[in-house]
């Protein structure tokens, strides 16, 4: 992959999707896949697939398709999944504790190393064998135990402050589950999971369809 | 909003973000906001803001800015949040049960009406006062109790089957937390929350930065 420039967001977003699809193909013991077949499976055009894969380095042979294990392995490396990422979670309410228990993460080299919360009722409890530490020890702890990724699942009002604290302690990637748009230096990567936004986008589309079918009905009458 | 055509995804995705930002401004008792000020807050250009808002119907006055409560109310209607949406969850493992307990949904007119799971150990238990019903009763239940949105949080291998069953029972919107790309009729709206993808996009960006700083170092040496 030519990584001399920042890869466009659309391509970056498709990378995990390619990875997931190629793993499925591997599980089905498919050895080779054409851009057409991959496109059908992913709902993309063959030319879009070829363009993306050329972006990653390009290693199909004309008329012969791609080697599934080779392409999977290449994307795995591009995604950095061939190394271990240490993760800490701040805020172990509903969402934070669900993430702590999410079994899929262990598979891809993610290692949950610490949990933090500000609630007296939670501090000292254990999730998956890890003790919940007091949130006011976060910065000190991170300085002594660097992590690559911080999961932010606090109440909204603490999100910005906790994120800034983690960044000052060396964190360079934040997986943000709060509905807050964090304001952080450009050196920090943020991936947002705005759950309410995603639900509202769904109600919007439902509502939009309703209006369409109402106006179609009106036109027909 | 001109809803005679399907609104582009990029605009649809920004709608909940506008809504969220306008609610914050209302909470701060801001009455009017200019496209410049809104842009600064959201990290968009003023012209992008004006273009989006014109899309929604356009009701700024030149040099006078937008009425915060009026714009918020308009977007609330566009999002369909002025009505109640009934939601059922299938799969109340870590993620499903976290969603069932998520307090924010009650605020915006979402009503959790049923929980389903296939595990004997879970069936009959209660979450937030709702009893967990057997997953094999899903279709029958939905036919008698229509819901607008189905939350899909089953193990991957059941996702497609359960989704198709729900659709055959009248569901038209699926909020999909499984890593599966569902294959459903065009009449169904799907909003995906692919957690692993979102985490992998983060490791990709981390890895990409590392390569950049390595090559910059190399150039300097």
Short mmCIF file of C-alpha atoms in Angstrom, two decimals, chain A residues 5-118:
data_model
loop_
_atom_site.label_atom_id
_atom_site.label_comp_id
_atom_site.label_asym_id
_atom_site.label_seq_id
_atom_site.Cartn_x
_atom_site.Cartn_y
_atom_site.Cartn_z
CA UNK A 5 -0.10 10.00 2.04
CA UNK A 6 -3.02 9.53 4.37
CA UNK A 7 -5.37 6.97 2.85
CA UNK A 8 -8.85 8.44 2.10
CA UNK A 9 -11.47 7.73 4.76
CA UNK A 10 -13.68 5.78 2.34
CA UNK A 11 -10.85 3.34 1.57
CA UNK A 12 -9.83 3.11 5.25
CA UNK A 13 -13.42 2.28 6.15
CA UNK A 14 -13.57 -0.50 3.56
CA UNK A 15 -10.34 -2.15 4.73
CA UNK A 16 -11.83 -4.00 7.74
CA UNK A 17 -14.71 -5.02 5.50
CA UNK A 18 -12.33 -6.59 2.97
CA UNK A 19 -10.54 -8.29 5.83
CA UNK A 20 -13.80 -9.71 7.21
CA UNK A 21 -14.94 -10.91 3.79
CA UNK A 22 -11.60 -12.55 3.03
CA UNK A 23 -11.69 -14.36 6.37
CA UNK A 24 -15.14 -15.69 5.48
CA UNK A 25 -13.82 -16.87 2.11
CA UNK A 26 -10.89 -18.55 3.84
CA UNK A 27 -13.27 -20.28 6.27
CA UNK A 28 -15.15 -21.56 3.21
CA UNK A 29 -11.79 -22.81 1.90
CA UNK A 30 -11.88 -20.60 -1.18
CA UNK A 31 -8.36 -20.25 -2.55
CA UNK A 32 -8.81 -17.63 -5.25
CA UNK A 33 -11.40 -14.94 -5.88
CA UNK A 34 -12.01 -12.69 -8.88
CA UNK A 35 -12.84 -9.00 -8.54
CA UNK A 36 -16.28 -9.84 -9.97
CA UNK A 37 -17.01 -12.49 -7.34
CA UNK A 38 -15.68 -10.35 -4.51
CA UNK A 39 -17.74 -7.43 -5.82
CA UNK A 40 -20.96 -9.45 -5.92
CA UNK A 41 -20.35 -10.59 -2.36
CA UNK A 42 -19.68 -7.10 -1.06
CA UNK A 43 -22.17 -5.20 -3.20
CA UNK A 44 -19.40 -3.23 -4.94
CA UNK A 45 -18.49 -3.11 -8.62
CA UNK A 46 -15.56 -5.20 -9.86
CA UNK A 47 -13.81 -2.01 -10.94
CA UNK A 48 -14.19 -0.51 -7.46
CA UNK A 49 -12.66 -3.67 -5.98
CA UNK A 50 -9.74 -3.56 -8.43
CA UNK A 51 -9.16 0.11 -7.69
CA UNK A 52 -9.14 -0.48 -3.92
CA UNK A 53 -6.86 -3.48 -4.14
CA UNK A 54 -4.45 -1.64 -6.43
CA UNK A 55 -4.35 0.94 -3.67
CA UNK A 56 -3.19 -1.74 -1.23
CA UNK A 57 -0.35 -2.76 -3.51
CA UNK A 58 -2.07 -4.59 -6.38
CA UNK A 59 -1.33 -8.26 -6.70
CA UNK A 60 -3.96 -9.81 -8.88
CA UNK A 61 -3.03 -11.39 -12.16
CA UNK A 62 -5.24 -10.51 -15.11
CA UNK A 63 -7.93 -13.16 -15.51
CA UNK A 64 -6.63 -15.18 -12.63
CA UNK A 65 -8.08 -13.41 -9.60
CA UNK A 66 -6.56 -12.84 -6.20
CA UNK A 67 -5.07 -15.36 -3.83
CA UNK A 68 -7.44 -15.26 -0.84
CA UNK A 69 -4.89 -16.12 1.88
CA UNK A 70 -2.27 -13.76 0.43
CA UNK A 71 -4.67 -10.84 0.14
CA UNK A 72 -6.04 -11.51 3.65
CA UNK A 73 -2.54 -11.58 5.09
CA UNK A 74 -1.57 -8.38 3.32
CA UNK A 75 -4.65 -6.53 4.61
CA UNK A 76 -4.03 -7.95 8.08
CA UNK A 77 -0.59 -6.33 8.03
CA UNK A 78 -1.93 -3.05 6.65
CA UNK A 79 -4.45 -3.03 9.50
CA UNK A 80 -1.64 -3.65 11.98
CA UNK A 81 -3.39 -6.80 13.24
CA UNK A 82 -0.14 -8.78 13.20
CA UNK A 83 0.90 -7.01 16.40
CA UNK A 84 -0.63 -6.70 19.88
CA UNK A 85 -2.60 -3.61 20.88
CA UNK A 86 -3.03 -2.86 24.57
CA UNK A 87 -6.39 -1.33 25.44
CA UNK A 88 -7.71 0.42 28.55
CA UNK A 89 -11.38 1.26 29.13
CA UNK A 90 -12.58 4.30 31.05
CA UNK A 91 -16.20 4.05 32.15
CA UNK A 92 -17.55 0.56 32.71
CA UNK A 93 -21.27 1.25 32.64
CA UNK A 94 -23.46 -0.66 30.17
CA UNK A 95 -21.45 0.01 27.06
CA UNK A 96 -17.98 -0.03 28.64
CA UNK A 97 -18.55 -3.34 30.37
CA UNK A 98 -20.05 -4.87 27.21
CA UNK A 99 -16.87 -3.88 25.35
CA UNK A 100 -14.73 -5.35 28.14
CA UNK A 101 -16.54 -8.66 27.69
CA UNK A 102 -16.54 -8.65 23.89
CA UNK A 103 -14.80 -11.90 22.96
CA UNK A 104 -13.95 -10.97 19.35
CA UNK A 105 -11.26 -8.53 20.39
CA UNK A 106 -9.01 -11.19 21.83
CA UNK A 107 -8.87 -12.88 18.44
CA UNK A 108 -7.28 -10.00 16.56
CA UNK A 109 -4.44 -9.28 18.97
CA UNK A 110 -6.25 -6.82 21.21
CA UNK A 111 -5.39 -7.08 24.87
CA UNK A 112 -7.58 -5.48 27.51
CA UNK A 113 -5.18 -4.39 30.24
CA UNK A 114 -7.07 -2.01 32.54
CA UNK A 115 -10.53 -0.77 33.47
CA UNK A 116 -11.31 2.55 35.15
CA UNK A 117 -14.44 4.07 36.62
CA UNK A 118 -15.29 6.98 38.89
#
